[in-house]
XYZ file of C-alpha atoms in Angstrom:
617
model
C -9.646 17.392 29.249
C -8.961 18.648 25.718
C -5.330 19.450 26.477
C -4.758 16.130 28.270
C -6.306 14.130 25.421
C -4.143 15.793 22.783
C -0.888 15.451 24.765
C -1.562 11.837 25.728
C -2.327 10.837 22.130
C 0.737 12.501 20.585
C 3.006 11.345 23.398
C 1.794 7.843 24.041
C 0.504 6.578 20.711
C 3.897 5.628 19.202
C 4.863 3.958 22.499
C 1.843 1.843 23.334
C 1.945 -1.908 22.531
C 0.144 -4.773 24.298
C 1.837 -8.153 23.478
C -0.346 -11.040 24.715
C -3.450 -8.880 24.967
C -4.056 -8.361 21.268
C -3.301 -10.324 18.122
C -2.101 -7.196 16.356
C -0.580 -5.822 19.541
C 1.392 -3.037 17.752
C -1.568 -1.481 15.936
C -4.796 -2.140 17.794
C -3.795 -0.358 21.061
C -2.617 2.629 19.010
C -5.902 2.786 17.113
C -7.840 2.516 20.416
C -5.856 5.397 21.931
C -6.285 7.544 18.840
C -10.027 7.027 18.660
C -10.446 7.568 22.429
C -8.431 10.762 22.314
C -10.384 11.914 19.251
C -13.702 11.213 21.118
C -12.581 13.352 24.106
C -11.485 16.153 21.801
C -14.842 16.062 19.953
C -16.703 16.042 23.286
C -14.946 19.325 24.080
C -15.292 20.672 20.574
C -16.893 23.964 21.739
C -13.475 25.009 23.181
C -12.011 24.755 19.651
C -14.387 27.137 17.969
C -12.065 30.182 18.346
C -9.138 28.201 16.986
C -11.097 27.024 13.962
C -12.215 30.593 13.275
C -8.572 31.688 13.319
C -7.617 28.916 10.986
C -10.469 29.740 8.648
C -9.428 33.355 8.431
C -5.861 32.306 7.581
C -5.145 31.548 3.944
C -3.266 28.326 4.578
C -5.437 27.300 7.503
C -8.511 27.511 5.300
C -6.876 25.555 2.540
C -5.760 22.960 4.990
C -9.257 22.442 6.331
C -10.776 22.356 2.908
C -8.292 19.935 1.305
C -8.271 17.653 4.316
C -12.081 17.536 4.250
C -12.196 16.824 0.551
C -9.549 14.122 0.951
C -11.613 12.412 3.692
C -14.739 12.507 1.539
C -12.836 11.163 -1.519
C -11.380 8.265 0.542
C -14.916 7.445 1.658
C -16.160 7.399 -1.939
C -13.293 5.137 -3.128
C -13.963 2.739 -0.234
C -17.731 2.546 -1.021
C -16.877 1.729 -4.617
C -14.034 -0.668 -3.798
C -14.389 -4.365 -4.440
C -12.916 -4.938 -0.958
C -15.004 -2.379 0.942
C -14.505 -3.945 4.390
C -10.700 -3.893 4.049
C -10.749 -0.399 2.532
C -12.907 1.035 5.307
C -11.305 -0.581 8.330
C -7.775 -1.413 7.136
C -5.671 -4.490 7.704
C -4.629 -5.806 11.072
C -0.894 -5.148 10.636
C -1.400 -1.548 9.555
C -4.905 -0.333 10.511
C -4.858 2.642 8.174
C -8.052 2.283 6.138
C -10.401 5.123 5.297
C -11.855 5.278 8.804
C -8.472 5.456 10.551
C -7.090 7.892 7.965
C -10.160 10.130 8.517
C -9.637 9.937 12.240
C -6.038 11.125 11.848
C -7.055 14.046 9.620
C -9.783 15.099 12.052
C -7.482 14.790 15.071
C -4.741 16.863 13.463
C -7.275 19.495 12.320
C -8.277 19.717 16.050
C -4.616 20.073 17.019
C -4.102 22.838 14.453
C -7.135 24.743 15.853
C -5.887 24.206 19.432
C -2.457 25.626 18.527
C -3.848 28.482 16.410
C -5.677 29.832 19.474
C -2.468 29.878 21.539
C 0.725 29.146 19.640
C 2.739 28.806 22.910
C 1.066 25.398 23.295
C 3.582 24.110 20.813
C 5.996 23.812 23.696
C 3.697 21.425 25.566
C 3.104 19.438 22.414
C 6.837 18.982 21.796
C 7.471 18.047 25.412
C 4.934 15.245 25.220
C 6.383 13.934 21.959
C 9.956 14.001 23.361
C 9.032 12.152 26.544
C 7.259 9.353 24.629
C 10.047 9.403 22.016
C 12.731 8.795 24.593
C 11.020 5.576 25.665
C 10.503 4.470 22.067
C 14.169 5.205 21.152
C 15.538 3.550 24.230
C 13.577 0.334 23.558
C 14.957 0.256 20.008
C 18.529 0.561 21.363
C 17.938 -2.200 23.869
C 16.639 -4.427 21.082
C 19.803 -3.951 19.148
C 21.858 -5.110 22.103
C 19.672 -8.215 22.650
C 17.436 -6.946 25.526
C 13.736 -7.310 24.660
C 11.231 -8.225 27.400
C 8.239 -8.065 25.045
C 9.097 -9.421 21.558
C 10.954 -12.402 20.177
C 14.299 -10.984 18.974
C 14.322 -13.528 16.121
C 11.482 -11.681 14.500
C 13.729 -8.714 13.597
C 17.015 -10.654 12.958
C 17.929 -10.873 9.307
C 20.109 -13.749 8.021
C 22.158 -12.638 5.054
C 24.741 -15.172 3.801
C 27.052 -15.568 6.822
C 26.124 -12.178 8.301
C 23.839 -11.559 11.297
C 21.830 -8.352 11.052
C 19.519 -6.858 13.701
C 17.015 -4.198 12.576
C 15.172 -3.112 15.755
C 11.502 -2.097 15.195
C 10.964 -0.733 18.750
C 7.186 -0.233 19.242
C 6.570 0.996 15.676
C 6.356 -2.420 13.994
C 9.330 -2.404 11.592
C 12.707 -0.738 11.360
C 11.633 1.197 8.236
C 8.680 2.696 10.067
C 10.806 3.210 13.185
C 13.401 5.199 11.133
C 10.707 7.547 9.743
C 9.493 8.165 13.254
C 13.035 8.866 14.515
C 13.860 11.405 11.784
C 10.900 13.509 12.940
C 11.697 12.953 16.544
C 15.243 14.257 16.098
C 13.909 17.430 14.507
C 11.181 17.997 17.087
C 13.672 17.417 19.915
C 15.887 20.079 18.368
C 12.873 22.361 18.043
C 12.049 21.953 21.723
C 15.615 22.842 22.701
C 15.414 26.047 20.613
C 12.165 27.357 22.208
C 12.469 25.892 25.698
C 13.142 28.357 28.579
C 13.672 25.710 31.254
C 17.137 24.247 31.461
C 15.695 20.948 32.614
C 13.464 20.608 29.590
C 16.386 21.560 27.373
C 18.298 18.629 28.847
C 15.272 16.420 28.111
C 15.224 17.660 24.571
C 18.941 17.027 24.159
C 18.656 13.566 25.629
C 15.754 12.814 23.265
C 17.766 13.982 20.273
C 20.792 11.809 21.273
C 18.808 8.659 21.919
C 16.792 9.176 18.680
C 19.998 9.684 16.663
C 21.573 6.583 18.215
C 18.484 4.480 17.565
C 18.345 5.724 13.968
C 21.941 4.683 13.374
C 21.224 1.244 14.787
C 18.220 0.644 12.514
C 20.553 0.537 9.561
C 18.013 2.029 7.220
C 18.946 3.888 4.057
C 15.650 5.732 3.997
C 16.449 7.093 7.453
C 19.808 8.366 6.265
C 18.201 10.015 3.243
C 15.599 11.572 5.488
C 18.272 13.053 7.766
C 20.106 14.513 4.735
C 16.882 16.043 3.453
C 16.114 17.469 6.937
C 19.561 18.908 7.282
C 19.412 20.515 3.842
C 16.003 22.107 4.423
C 16.816 23.169 7.953
C 20.069 24.784 6.868
C 18.306 26.589 4.005
C 15.617 27.864 6.269
C 17.651 28.870 9.342
C 20.834 29.852 7.464
C 23.010 29.405 10.544
C 26.337 31.111 10.763
C 29.238 28.823 10.211
C 31.607 29.341 13.116
C 34.767 27.573 14.132
C 33.006 26.198 17.222
C 30.153 24.660 15.201
C 32.600 23.205 12.611
C 34.640 21.721 15.475
C 31.568 20.196 17.038
C 30.433 18.709 13.755
C 33.870 17.208 13.100
C 34.069 15.863 16.615
C 30.622 14.262 16.304
C 31.529 12.707 12.997
C 34.776 11.391 14.457
C 32.938 9.833 17.382
C 30.450 8.123 15.075
C 33.335 6.864 12.889
C 35.178 5.497 15.930
C 32.060 3.810 17.312
C 31.427 2.170 13.932
C 34.568 0.057 14.395
C 33.792 -1.078 17.908
C 32.619 -4.694 18.589
C 28.962 -3.672 19.384
C 28.752 -2.152 15.886
C 29.555 -5.468 14.131
C 25.980 -5.905 13.008
C 25.976 -2.421 11.533
C 29.035 -3.281 9.550
C 27.230 -6.428 8.339
C 24.348 -4.227 7.340
C 26.718 -2.054 5.338
C 27.921 -5.119 3.451
C 24.281 -5.944 2.671
C 23.796 -2.411 1.377
C 26.739 -2.791 -1.050
C 25.370 -6.133 -2.298
C 21.824 -4.789 -2.694
C 22.296 -1.391 -4.218
C 18.820 -1.470 -5.826
C 17.021 -1.725 -2.449
C 15.606 -5.143 -2.940
C 12.426 -5.489 -5.018
C 11.499 -1.813 -4.898
C 12.395 -0.791 -8.434
C 10.505 -3.695 -9.956
C 7.690 -3.197 -7.440
C 7.286 0.438 -8.325
C 7.290 -0.335 -12.060
C 4.560 -2.981 -11.635
C 2.582 -0.661 -9.338
C 2.368 1.896 -12.148
C 0.834 -0.776 -14.325
C -1.749 -1.347 -11.566
C -2.405 2.347 -11.273
C -2.972 2.707 -14.995
C -5.769 0.133 -14.755
C -7.533 2.119 -11.974
C -6.501 5.766 -12.737
C -9.417 7.638 -11.113
C -10.770 5.695 -8.174
C -7.895 3.399 -7.350
C -8.754 0.148 -5.575
C -9.506 1.449 -2.071
C -7.357 2.045 1.012
C -5.174 -0.880 2.117
C -6.281 -3.177 -0.734
C -2.835 -3.245 -2.351
C -1.867 -6.680 -1.061
C -4.878 -8.287 -2.591
C -4.914 -6.364 -5.925
C -1.271 -6.036 -6.803
C -0.530 -9.791 -7.486
C -2.691 -9.571 -10.607
C -0.228 -7.021 -11.989
C 2.970 -8.472 -10.663
C 5.367 -9.148 -13.547
C 6.954 -12.491 -14.170
C 10.338 -10.830 -13.649
C 9.439 -9.671 -10.142
C 7.786 -13.026 -9.328
C 10.929 -15.004 -10.346
C 13.295 -12.614 -8.513
C 11.266 -12.671 -5.257
C 8.975 -15.694 -5.472
C 8.095 -15.892 -1.754
C 7.982 -12.164 -1.122
C 4.760 -10.662 0.256
C 4.191 -7.174 -1.182
C 1.915 -5.616 1.376
C 2.253 -2.037 -0.065
C 4.134 -0.167 -2.823
C 6.574 1.082 -0.207
C 6.029 4.624 -1.366
C 3.388 6.967 -0.037
C 2.741 8.641 -3.415
C 2.195 5.313 -5.128
C 0.170 4.199 -2.148
C -2.140 7.204 -2.580
C -2.283 6.644 -6.341
C -3.284 2.973 -6.080
C -5.660 3.521 -3.186
C -7.492 6.662 -4.288
C -6.440 7.230 -7.887
C -5.117 10.461 -9.411
C -7.452 12.682 -7.364
C -6.214 10.976 -4.180
C -2.543 11.604 -4.907
C -3.204 15.180 -6.023
C -5.059 15.925 -2.757
C -2.170 14.483 -0.814
C 0.329 16.556 -2.717
C -1.765 19.662 -2.096
C -1.526 18.970 1.639
C 2.255 18.638 1.246
C 2.346 21.940 -0.614
C 0.263 23.654 2.059
C 2.742 22.434 4.702
C 5.698 23.738 2.688
C 4.052 27.087 2.015
C 3.061 27.453 5.638
C 6.677 26.869 6.662
C 7.896 29.631 4.283
C 5.181 32.080 5.448
C 5.276 31.109 9.110
C 4.939 33.710 11.862
C 6.921 31.459 14.220
C 10.476 32.017 15.241
C 12.630 31.637 12.139
C 14.790 28.834 13.610
C 11.696 26.955 14.947
C 9.952 27.163 11.594
C 13.038 25.969 9.799
C 13.445 22.938 12.106
C 9.769 22.012 11.760
C 10.073 22.289 7.954
C 13.167 20.088 8.158
C 11.217 17.392 10.014
C 8.388 17.632 7.509
C 10.832 17.236 4.608
C 12.692 14.398 6.371
C 9.625 12.232 6.901
C 8.371 12.958 3.381
C 11.630 11.647 1.952
C 11.650 8.630 4.342
C 8.128 7.667 3.259
C 9.205 7.397 -0.337
C 10.551 4.007 0.728
C 7.951 2.884 3.203
C 4.156 2.973 3.707
C 2.500 5.070 6.329
C 1.513 3.297 9.570
C -0.448 4.858 12.406
C 2.585 6.339 14.161
C 4.263 7.855 11.125
C 0.982 9.005 9.527
C 0.095 10.798 12.783
C 3.448 12.486 13.023
C 3.369 13.598 9.364
C -0.090 15.197 9.703
C 0.804 16.530 13.122
C 3.792 18.417 11.666
C 1.451 19.689 8.951
C -0.975 20.946 11.628
C 1.818 22.691 13.536
C 3.063 24.412 10.389
C -0.413 25.515 9.407
C -1.085 26.819 12.920
C 2.246 28.695 12.833
C 1.146 30.430 9.626
C -2.154 31.449 11.244
C -0.525 33.171 14.218
C -1.806 36.686 14.656
C -5.410 35.948 13.731
C -8.163 37.297 15.956
C -11.515 35.915 16.901
C -14.411 37.301 19.012
C -14.244 36.093 22.620
C -17.930 35.159 22.599
C -19.388 33.042 19.852
C -22.968 31.905 19.245
C -23.621 28.177 19.863
C -24.458 26.047 16.885
C -26.800 23.231 17.912
C -26.435 21.303 14.582
C -22.577 21.372 14.795
C -22.734 20.315 18.507
C -24.960 17.369 17.619
C -22.662 16.305 14.791
C -19.531 16.391 16.987
C -21.312 14.456 19.703
C -22.349 11.818 17.186
C -18.829 11.616 15.824
C -17.476 11.231 19.410
C -19.880 8.410 20.154
C -18.957 6.715 16.855
C -15.247 6.927 17.712
C -15.873 5.380 21.142
C -17.993 2.542 19.727
C -15.522 1.810 16.936
C -12.538 1.821 19.325
C -14.358 -0.586 21.674
C -15.334 -2.932 18.866
C -11.943 -3.029 17.190
C -10.220 -3.733 20.499
C -12.826 -6.319 21.469
C -12.355 -8.137 18.107
C -8.546 -8.184 18.337
C -8.671 -9.301 22.012
C -10.964 -12.194 21.010
C -8.566 -13.245 18.263
C -5.651 -13.134 20.732
C -7.719 -15.214 23.134
C -8.394 -17.704 20.374
C -4.669 -17.876 19.620
C -3.990 -18.656 23.279
C -6.643 -21.377 23.183
C -4.914 -22.977 20.166
C -1.495 -22.796 21.782
C -2.763 -24.313 25.036
C -4.563 -27.099 23.064
C -7.905 -25.961 24.387
C -9.636 -26.702 21.098
C -13.142 -26.973 22.429
C -12.896 -23.378 23.735
C -11.353 -22.268 20.494
C -14.186 -23.760 18.423
C -16.814 -22.129 20.678
C -15.093 -18.742 20.636
C -14.717 -18.623 16.856
C -18.527 -19.068 16.474
C -18.885 -15.634 17.901
C -16.018 -13.996 16.072
C -17.053 -15.058 12.575
C -20.387 -13.221 12.868
C -18.970 -9.966 14.259
C -18.517 -6.797 12.221
C -16.223 -5.327 11.019
C -14.395 -8.506 9.988
C -10.706 -8.633 10.796
C -9.064 -9.260 7.420
C -6.105 -11.435 8.252
C -6.514 -14.159 10.929
C -8.975 -16.511 9.229
C -6.266 -18.106 7.047
C -4.027 -18.559 10.115
C -6.849 -20.017 12.193
C -7.930 -22.492 9.540
C -4.364 -23.801 9.247
C -3.705 -23.857 12.996
C -6.953 -25.663 13.716
C -6.369 -28.151 10.899
C -2.980 -28.978 12.341
C -4.375 -29.376 15.875
C -7.134 -31.683 14.616
C -4.523 -34.436 14.024
C -3.977 -34.813 17.755
C -7.637 -34.809 18.862
C -8.845 -38.117 20.127
C -12.437 -36.961 20.799
C -14.078 -37.831 17.451
C -17.075 -35.406 17.700
C -14.714 -32.539 18.696
C -12.299 -33.454 15.898
C -15.169 -33.353 13.353
C -16.362 -29.983 14.610
C -12.847 -28.598 14.546
C -12.294 -29.839 11.041
C -15.581 -28.396 9.768
C -14.796 -25.083 11.390
C -11.331 -24.952 9.883
C -12.923 -25.363 6.444
C -15.443 -22.629 7.331
C -12.627 -20.315 8.310
C -10.779 -21.127 5.061
C -13.932 -20.244 3.003
C -14.500 -17.044 5.037
C -10.966 -15.967 4.347
C -11.705 -15.899 0.606
C -14.295 -13.185 1.309
C -12.522 -10.949 3.810
C -8.774 -11.569 3.582
C -6.585 -8.746 2.314
C -4.618 -11.314 0.229
C -7.426 -13.418 -1.212
C -5.077 -15.267 -3.525
C -3.447 -16.846 -0.463
C -6.905 -17.568 0.994
C -7.973 -19.448 -2.190
C -4.725 -21.366 -2.175
C -5.253 -22.330 1.459
C -8.829 -23.427 0.604
C -7.506 -25.542 -2.232
C -5.140 -27.321 0.120
C -8.088 -28.251 2.330
C -10.121 -29.573 -0.586
C -7.117 -31.516 -1.985
C -6.503 -33.181 1.395
C -10.081 -34.414 1.384
C -9.816 -35.706 -2.178
C -12.180 -33.060 -3.531
C -10.097 -32.488 -6.700
C -12.811 -30.538 -8.542
C -13.273 -28.118 -5.692
C -9.477 -27.829 -5.271
C -9.026 -27.076 -8.986
C -11.693 -24.355 -8.840
C -10.080 -22.714 -5.821
C -6.619 -22.835 -7.470
C -7.871 -21.314 -10.648
C -9.392 -18.473 -8.557
C -6.022 -17.970 -6.899
C -4.293 -17.947 -10.337
C -6.774 -15.373 -11.619
C -5.835 -13.149 -8.670
C -2.070 -13.891 -8.843
C -1.165 -15.266 -12.263
C 2.571 -15.218 -11.652
C 2.662 -16.793 -8.196
C 4.237 -20.199 -8.571
C 2.503 -22.124 -5.766
C -1.022 -22.315 -7.261
C 0.448 -23.557 -10.560
C 2.447 -26.226 -8.776
C -0.487 -27.425 -6.657
C -2.795 -27.361 -9.724
C -0.337 -29.620 -11.514
C -0.701 -32.057 -8.577
C -4.521 -31.873 -8.768
C -4.622 -32.301 -12.537
C -2.254 -35.233 -12.290
C -4.550 -36.915 -9.743
C -7.360 -36.487 -12.281
C -5.333 -38.101 -14.974
C -4.752 -34.944 -17.004
C -1.013 -35.370 -17.395
C -0.578 -32.956 -20.346
C -2.329 -30.126 -18.542
C -0.362 -30.967 -15.374
C 2.849 -30.723 -17.456
C 1.929 -27.218 -18.621
C 1.256 -26.091 -15.041
C 4.324 -27.659 -13.469
C 6.585 -26.109 -16.108
C 5.048 -22.715 -15.455
C 5.398 -23.196 -11.692
C 9.075 -24.188 -12.114
C 9.737 -21.061 -14.233
C 7.983 -18.711 -11.848
C 9.635 -20.132 -8.739
C 12.914 -18.591 -9.849
C 15.003 -21.320 -8.250
C 14.837 -25.025 -7.755
C 12.164 -26.223 -5.281
C 12.331 -29.912 -4.318
C 8.530 -30.248 -4.180
C 8.138 -28.860 -7.681
C 10.909 -31.045 -9.064
C 9.274 -34.100 -7.514
C 5.952 -33.225 -9.123
C 7.710 -32.670 -12.396
C 9.260 -36.167 -12.304
C 5.879 -37.780 -11.616
C 4.285 -35.789 -14.465
C 7.091 -36.872 -16.826
C 6.556 -40.490 -15.741
C 2.815 -40.181 -16.387
C 3.440 -38.694 -19.836
C 5.968 -41.388 -20.678
C 3.513 -44.038 -19.629
C 0.856 -42.436 -21.818
C 3.189 -42.401 -24.845
C 4.004 -46.073 -24.396
C 0.345 -46.920 -24.471
């Protein structure tokens, strides 16, 4: 059971998605699988005792367990003290990497390290599982590039850039950036399997996995993926020090020539479009400004941070006017850098603990007892994903792979340790692992139930079954833990649907519930500034100008350089007869918008007319 649970999680977690079944169909099934696998592993924890003893007697194994444990405790403390504790503990729907999920990954990878330390030959089975799942993930991404997608709307990953058409396939990982990080590791692990595999069939599987992953990585068109590959090649070459032969040089030149030839074929037109976008956007979009403003945020919370996954709600307060004007409608869900993410989430202690884990992985690779080539390739994958994640946040798939590589390297450094064949039972430890297993099962069931209910509610709205939607939401809004994102969506969707309801009692109930959802969103949403703005729209539509003004001022306090609350506040103030105050707000909104917006210009004209009328009087 233990072996099956580990192999299923590492092989299937990146692959599993459930469109139509869950609202966050790319993250919730992955979380459910991770927690279920962790529960099975904890249920069989007695089998891991020898492996943990071997790790503990190893220098790097003991450090890994200690630092991982301290990190988990520190994340718990920062979440308890966070102003958004619910979001910090359970994460956001799109990412699901709060303190609870991060702790589950750390514990699962510690279990994998102990399982491998007891018998290092198990690395082969682990790599096989990853490659099999990786082939399916890579193949799906390739199909997406060529317009074949039975599950997702292809428009969701098409990018319009001037006259160019760019496709950035996300596969099952959620975004091309996250997909690229996954693929860099997959390429290295596929190569590692080909090095240690004795079976010719499995070597072919490893080769096929490496080819499909390399092709998919090219088609994602990500610069971070390219940098990750360069870092992996550099570290792998330094570690393995392969002999440069004429045959290897010829193969490298032939491969480069094939890639160059393919680049000019008709199917690669979108890649060429992506290259044009690269040249026009040499700074990588908003990242440089985002990183600068993120440092300002970190300086305001240097020790505890703001809590895991709270960036989207806390960063707008520190967003500069320069960034707001350059990207007025851009949603900054993370710093797009794992070090800055750790710094803002858990403060300086958090980022130091993370860097210590990185250092333990690097030192374990140097001191590894594994085959030299294998250790070098694993270290290359570890370096590759570390570089990739300097431009993207961790998600469940990439966080698991990163820590999994760390576990493999630590286990490789612990090879040769011995442990008694018979060990005394520890009743207290057994009770703790059993309790943790039960908690994992309950949490997995609850998170999947909540997301399934939200998906059902979405289907009710789309099928215009509003009576069912209203009844279903009455149960959701009282359940814990609260899902942080959908309340804003639901309030807007229900408000829109209300306009077509002929049944007056049902219309009144639906309207009241849409307002309740808007109010609830201000408490639990990960981007509360948007929730307050949404609530202000509701109040303004009902003529409640005082309530609308209060909600807008709350939104401005959370996001002072976001143009929309200023524009709407100008409308509200104008309706109250405060033309001079409205003029101040509309000018500020016009400046922050960065470009001409018809709705702001129209408000400005009416404000000017009101001021002119006042002067004439």
